[in-house]
Short mmCIF file of C-alpha atoms in Angstrom, two decimals:
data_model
loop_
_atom_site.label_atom_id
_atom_site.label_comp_id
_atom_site.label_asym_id
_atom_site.label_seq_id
_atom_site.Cartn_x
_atom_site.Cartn_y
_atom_site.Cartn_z
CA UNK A 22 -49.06 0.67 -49.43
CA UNK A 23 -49.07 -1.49 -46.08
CA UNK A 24 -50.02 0.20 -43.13
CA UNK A 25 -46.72 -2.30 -41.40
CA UNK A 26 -43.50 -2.87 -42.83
CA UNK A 27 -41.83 -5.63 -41.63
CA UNK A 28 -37.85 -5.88 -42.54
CA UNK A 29 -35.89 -7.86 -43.22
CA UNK A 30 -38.44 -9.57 -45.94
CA UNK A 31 -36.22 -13.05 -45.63
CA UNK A 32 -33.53 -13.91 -42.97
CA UNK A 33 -31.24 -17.39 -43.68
CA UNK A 34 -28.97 -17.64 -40.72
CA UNK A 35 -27.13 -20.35 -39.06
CA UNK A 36 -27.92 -22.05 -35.32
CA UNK A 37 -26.23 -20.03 -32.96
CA UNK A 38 -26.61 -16.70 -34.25
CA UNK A 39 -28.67 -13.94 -32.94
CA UNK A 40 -31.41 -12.17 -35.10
CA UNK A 41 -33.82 -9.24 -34.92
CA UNK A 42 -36.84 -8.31 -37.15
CA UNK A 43 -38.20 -4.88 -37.13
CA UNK A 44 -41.89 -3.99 -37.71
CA UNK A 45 -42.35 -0.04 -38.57
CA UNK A 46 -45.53 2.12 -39.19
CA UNK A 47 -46.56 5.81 -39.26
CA UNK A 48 -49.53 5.17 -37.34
CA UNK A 49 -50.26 4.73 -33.63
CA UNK A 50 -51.80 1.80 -32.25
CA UNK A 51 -53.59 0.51 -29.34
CA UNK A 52 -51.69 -2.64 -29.10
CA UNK A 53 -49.51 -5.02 -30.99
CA UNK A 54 -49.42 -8.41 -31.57
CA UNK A 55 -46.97 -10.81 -33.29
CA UNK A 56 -47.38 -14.00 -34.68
CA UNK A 57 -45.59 -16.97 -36.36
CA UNK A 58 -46.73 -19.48 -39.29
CA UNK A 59 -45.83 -22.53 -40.88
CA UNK A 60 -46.76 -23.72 -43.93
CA UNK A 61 -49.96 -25.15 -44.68
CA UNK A 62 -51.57 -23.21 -41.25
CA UNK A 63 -52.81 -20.70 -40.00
CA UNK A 64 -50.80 -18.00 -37.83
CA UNK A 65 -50.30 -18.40 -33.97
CA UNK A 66 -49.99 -15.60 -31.39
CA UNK A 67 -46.62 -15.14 -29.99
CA UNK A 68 -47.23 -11.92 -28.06
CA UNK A 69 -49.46 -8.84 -27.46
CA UNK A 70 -47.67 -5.86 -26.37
CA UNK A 71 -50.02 -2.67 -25.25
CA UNK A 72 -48.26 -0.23 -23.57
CA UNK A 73 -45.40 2.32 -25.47
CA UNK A 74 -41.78 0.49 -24.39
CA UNK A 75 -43.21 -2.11 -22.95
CA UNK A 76 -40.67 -5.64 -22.92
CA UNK A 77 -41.53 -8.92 -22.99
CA UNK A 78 -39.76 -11.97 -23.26
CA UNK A 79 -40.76 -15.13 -24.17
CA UNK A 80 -37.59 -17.91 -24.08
CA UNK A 81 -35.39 -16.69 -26.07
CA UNK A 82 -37.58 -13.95 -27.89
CA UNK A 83 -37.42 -10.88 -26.71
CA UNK A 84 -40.34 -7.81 -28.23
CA UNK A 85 -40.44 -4.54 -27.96
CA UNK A 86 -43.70 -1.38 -28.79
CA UNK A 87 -41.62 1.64 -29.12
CA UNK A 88 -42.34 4.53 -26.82
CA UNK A 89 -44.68 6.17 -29.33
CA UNK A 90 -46.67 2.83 -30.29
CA UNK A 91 -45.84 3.25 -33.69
CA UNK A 92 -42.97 0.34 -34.11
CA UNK A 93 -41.99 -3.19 -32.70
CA UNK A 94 -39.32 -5.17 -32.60
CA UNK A 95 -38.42 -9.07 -32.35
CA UNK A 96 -34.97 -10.47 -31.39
CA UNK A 97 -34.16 -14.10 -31.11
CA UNK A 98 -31.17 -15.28 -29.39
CA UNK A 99 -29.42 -18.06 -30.62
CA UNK A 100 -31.43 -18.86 -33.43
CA UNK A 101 -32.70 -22.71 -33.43
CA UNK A 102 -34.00 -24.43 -36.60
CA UNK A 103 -37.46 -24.79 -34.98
CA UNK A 104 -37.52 -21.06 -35.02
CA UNK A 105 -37.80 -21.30 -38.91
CA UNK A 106 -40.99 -20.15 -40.32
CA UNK A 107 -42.90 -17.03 -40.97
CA UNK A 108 -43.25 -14.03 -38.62
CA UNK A 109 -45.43 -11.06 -38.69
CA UNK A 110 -46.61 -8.57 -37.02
CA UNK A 111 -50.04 -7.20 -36.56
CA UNK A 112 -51.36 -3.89 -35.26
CA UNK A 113 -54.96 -2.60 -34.05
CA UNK A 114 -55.28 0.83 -34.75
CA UNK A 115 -56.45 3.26 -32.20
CA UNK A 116 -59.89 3.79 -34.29
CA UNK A 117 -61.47 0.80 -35.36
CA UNK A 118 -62.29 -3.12 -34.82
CA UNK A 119 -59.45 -3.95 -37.54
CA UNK A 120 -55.99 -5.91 -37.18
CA UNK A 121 -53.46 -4.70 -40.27
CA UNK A 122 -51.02 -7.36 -40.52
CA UNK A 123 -47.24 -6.56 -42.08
CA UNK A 124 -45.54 -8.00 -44.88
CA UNK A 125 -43.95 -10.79 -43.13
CA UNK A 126 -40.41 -12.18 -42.55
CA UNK A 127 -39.84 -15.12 -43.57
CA UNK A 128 -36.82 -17.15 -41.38
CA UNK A 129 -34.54 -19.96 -42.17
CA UNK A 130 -32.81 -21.37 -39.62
CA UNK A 131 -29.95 -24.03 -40.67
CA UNK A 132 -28.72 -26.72 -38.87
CA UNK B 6 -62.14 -28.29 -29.27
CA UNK B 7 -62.61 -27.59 -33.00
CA UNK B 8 -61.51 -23.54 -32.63
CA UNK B 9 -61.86 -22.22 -36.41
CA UNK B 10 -62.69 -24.50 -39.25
CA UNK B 11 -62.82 -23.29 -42.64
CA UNK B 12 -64.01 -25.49 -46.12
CA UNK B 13 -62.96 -26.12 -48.60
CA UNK B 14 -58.69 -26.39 -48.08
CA UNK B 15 -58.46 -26.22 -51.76
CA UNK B 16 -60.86 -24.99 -54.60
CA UNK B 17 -60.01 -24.47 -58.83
CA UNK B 18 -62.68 -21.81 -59.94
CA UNK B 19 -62.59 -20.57 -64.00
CA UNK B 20 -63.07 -16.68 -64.01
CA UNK B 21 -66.66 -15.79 -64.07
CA UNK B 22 -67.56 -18.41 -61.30
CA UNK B 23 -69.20 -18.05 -57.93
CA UNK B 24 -68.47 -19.76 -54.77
CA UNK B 25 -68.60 -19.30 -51.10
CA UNK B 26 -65.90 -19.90 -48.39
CA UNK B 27 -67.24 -21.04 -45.24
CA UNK B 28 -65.80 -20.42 -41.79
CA UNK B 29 -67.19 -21.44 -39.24
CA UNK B 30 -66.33 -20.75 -35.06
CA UNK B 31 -67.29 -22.90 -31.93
CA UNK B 32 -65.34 -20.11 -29.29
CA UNK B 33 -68.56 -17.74 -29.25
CA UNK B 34 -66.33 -15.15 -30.15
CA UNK B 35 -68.38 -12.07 -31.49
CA UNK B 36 -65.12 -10.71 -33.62
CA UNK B 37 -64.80 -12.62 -37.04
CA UNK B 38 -62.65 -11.51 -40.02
CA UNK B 39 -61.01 -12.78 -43.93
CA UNK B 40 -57.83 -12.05 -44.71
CA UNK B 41 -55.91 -12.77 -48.04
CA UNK B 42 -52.37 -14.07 -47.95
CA UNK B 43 -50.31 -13.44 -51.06
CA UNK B 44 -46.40 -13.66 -51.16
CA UNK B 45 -44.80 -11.11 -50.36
CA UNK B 46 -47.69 -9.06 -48.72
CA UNK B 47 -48.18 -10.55 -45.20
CA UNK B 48 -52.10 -10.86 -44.63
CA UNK B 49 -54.59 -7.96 -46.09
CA UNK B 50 -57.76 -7.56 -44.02
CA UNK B 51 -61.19 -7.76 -46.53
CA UNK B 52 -64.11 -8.28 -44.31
CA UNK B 53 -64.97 -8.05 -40.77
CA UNK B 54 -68.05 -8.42 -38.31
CA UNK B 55 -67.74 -7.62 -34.64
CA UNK B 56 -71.21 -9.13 -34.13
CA UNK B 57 -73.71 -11.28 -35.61
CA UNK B 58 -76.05 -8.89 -37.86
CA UNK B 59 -72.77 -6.70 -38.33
CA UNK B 60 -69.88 -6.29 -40.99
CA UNK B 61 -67.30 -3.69 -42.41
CA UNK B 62 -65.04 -3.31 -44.97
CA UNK B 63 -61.30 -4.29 -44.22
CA UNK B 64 -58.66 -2.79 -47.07
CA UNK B 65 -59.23 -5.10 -49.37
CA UNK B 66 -63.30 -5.37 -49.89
CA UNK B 67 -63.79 -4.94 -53.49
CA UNK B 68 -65.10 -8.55 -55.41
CA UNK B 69 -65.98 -9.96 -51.89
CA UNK B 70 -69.31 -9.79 -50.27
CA UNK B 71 -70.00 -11.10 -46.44
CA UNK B 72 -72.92 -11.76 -44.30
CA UNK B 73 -73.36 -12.95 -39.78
CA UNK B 74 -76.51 -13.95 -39.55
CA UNK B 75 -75.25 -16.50 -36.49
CA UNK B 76 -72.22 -16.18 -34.23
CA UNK B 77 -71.02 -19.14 -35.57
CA UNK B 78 -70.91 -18.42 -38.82
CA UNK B 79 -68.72 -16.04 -41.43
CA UNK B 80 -68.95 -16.84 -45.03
CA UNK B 81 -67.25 -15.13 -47.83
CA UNK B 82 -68.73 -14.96 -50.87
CA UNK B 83 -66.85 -14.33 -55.03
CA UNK B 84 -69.26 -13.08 -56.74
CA UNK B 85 -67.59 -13.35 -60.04
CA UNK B 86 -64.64 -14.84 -59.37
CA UNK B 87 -60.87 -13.22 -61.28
CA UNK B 88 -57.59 -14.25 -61.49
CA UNK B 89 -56.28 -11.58 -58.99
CA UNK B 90 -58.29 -13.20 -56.57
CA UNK B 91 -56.33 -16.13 -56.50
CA UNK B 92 -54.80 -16.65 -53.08
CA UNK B 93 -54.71 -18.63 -49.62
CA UNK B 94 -57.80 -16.98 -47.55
CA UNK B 95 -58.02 -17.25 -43.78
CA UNK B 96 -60.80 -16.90 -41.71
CA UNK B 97 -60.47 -15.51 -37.88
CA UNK B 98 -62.30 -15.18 -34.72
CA UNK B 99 -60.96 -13.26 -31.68
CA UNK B 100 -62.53 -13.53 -27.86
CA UNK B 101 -63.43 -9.41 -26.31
CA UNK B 102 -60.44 -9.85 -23.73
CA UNK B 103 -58.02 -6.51 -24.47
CA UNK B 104 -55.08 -9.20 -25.25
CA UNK B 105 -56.86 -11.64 -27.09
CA UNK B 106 -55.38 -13.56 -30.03
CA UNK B 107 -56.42 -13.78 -33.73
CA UNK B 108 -57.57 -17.33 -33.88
CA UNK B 109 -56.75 -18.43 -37.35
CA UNK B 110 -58.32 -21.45 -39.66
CA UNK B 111 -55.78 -23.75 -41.74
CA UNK B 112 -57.10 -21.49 -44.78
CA UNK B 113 -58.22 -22.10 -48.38
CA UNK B 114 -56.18 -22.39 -51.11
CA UNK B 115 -58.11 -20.45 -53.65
CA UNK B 116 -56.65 -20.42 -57.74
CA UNK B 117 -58.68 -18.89 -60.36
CA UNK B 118 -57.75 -19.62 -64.34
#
């Protein structure tokens, strides 16, 4: 069992439409950071959000920590086909040097 | 700037076998970590080091052995390498700033028969 779920697991939408990926736990954590892959690299930071309902935007990606620090949320507005690739979320917990990543959700944006 | 570089991008092991994965940091940061990527499963922490002479187990530790004898440095040792192990490993290194990112390699492609 992963400390983060991430849902949905895969997203194909078209250009245009709006999206939004959820990233749930049952534990608290000091911050949270999301990232985005494509294939053959390494994941890159998007954002770090630290404080419980704490917004940030970032073009046309909006993410959210929940009050309690236990859940996130990403929503992209009018979806673009350079969006496509893989996004996941990653949380420190409050104990600890260690970064649990979720299970991804992986995005298809078509043309 | 190089940032993380990890070697070898791909490797073909036969169960039984031994290798090491190098990674290898020119940031000075002090935080270093592995993670395994399999579908499916996001990334699963197995070793990390805050500091050179320092490591811990991440959730996934078992078959994997580590050492930081240099800030540069993180290698990540099969000792006797299994199928289950096959994966895409990726090495990171993180500055001490509160919002600092994961700084990730381009991985290893890792398949044991």
């Amino acid at each position: 069992t992963q400390l983060l779920e991430q849902s949905p697991q895969f997203l194909s939408i078209q250009e245009g439409e709006n999206l939004t990926v959820y990233c749930n736990s049952s534990s608290v954590f000091s911050s949270l950071q999301w990232y985005r892959q494509e294939p053959g690299e390494g994941p890159v930071l998007l954002v770090t959000v630290v404080t419980g309902g704490e917004v940030k935007k970032l073009k046309r990606l909006t993410f959210q920590f929940g009050d309690a620090r236990k859940d996130s949320s990403l929503h992209i507005t009018a979806a673009q086909p350079g969006d496509t690739g893989l996004y996941l979320c990653a949380g420190e917990p409050l104990t600890g040097n260690q970064f649990y990543f979720g299970t991804g959700t992986s995005l298809t944006v078509i043309p | 700037n190089a940032g993380v570089t990890q070697t070898p991008k791909f490797q073909v092991l036969k169960t039984g076998q031994s290798m090491t994965l190098q990674c290898a940091q020119d940031m000075n940061h002090e935080y270093m970590s592995w993670y395994r990527q399999d579908p499916g499963m996001g990334l699963r922490l197995i070793h990390y080091s805050v500091g050179a002479g320092i490591t811990d187990q991440g959730e996934v530790p078992n078959g994997y052995n580590v050492s930081r004898s240099t800030t540069e440095d993180f290698p990540l040792r099969l000792l006797s390498a299994a199928p289950s192990q096959t994966s895409v490993y990726f090495c990171a290194s993180m500055g001490a700033r509160l919002d600092s990112p994961l700084h990730f390699g381009n991985g290893t492609r890792l398949t044991v028969t």
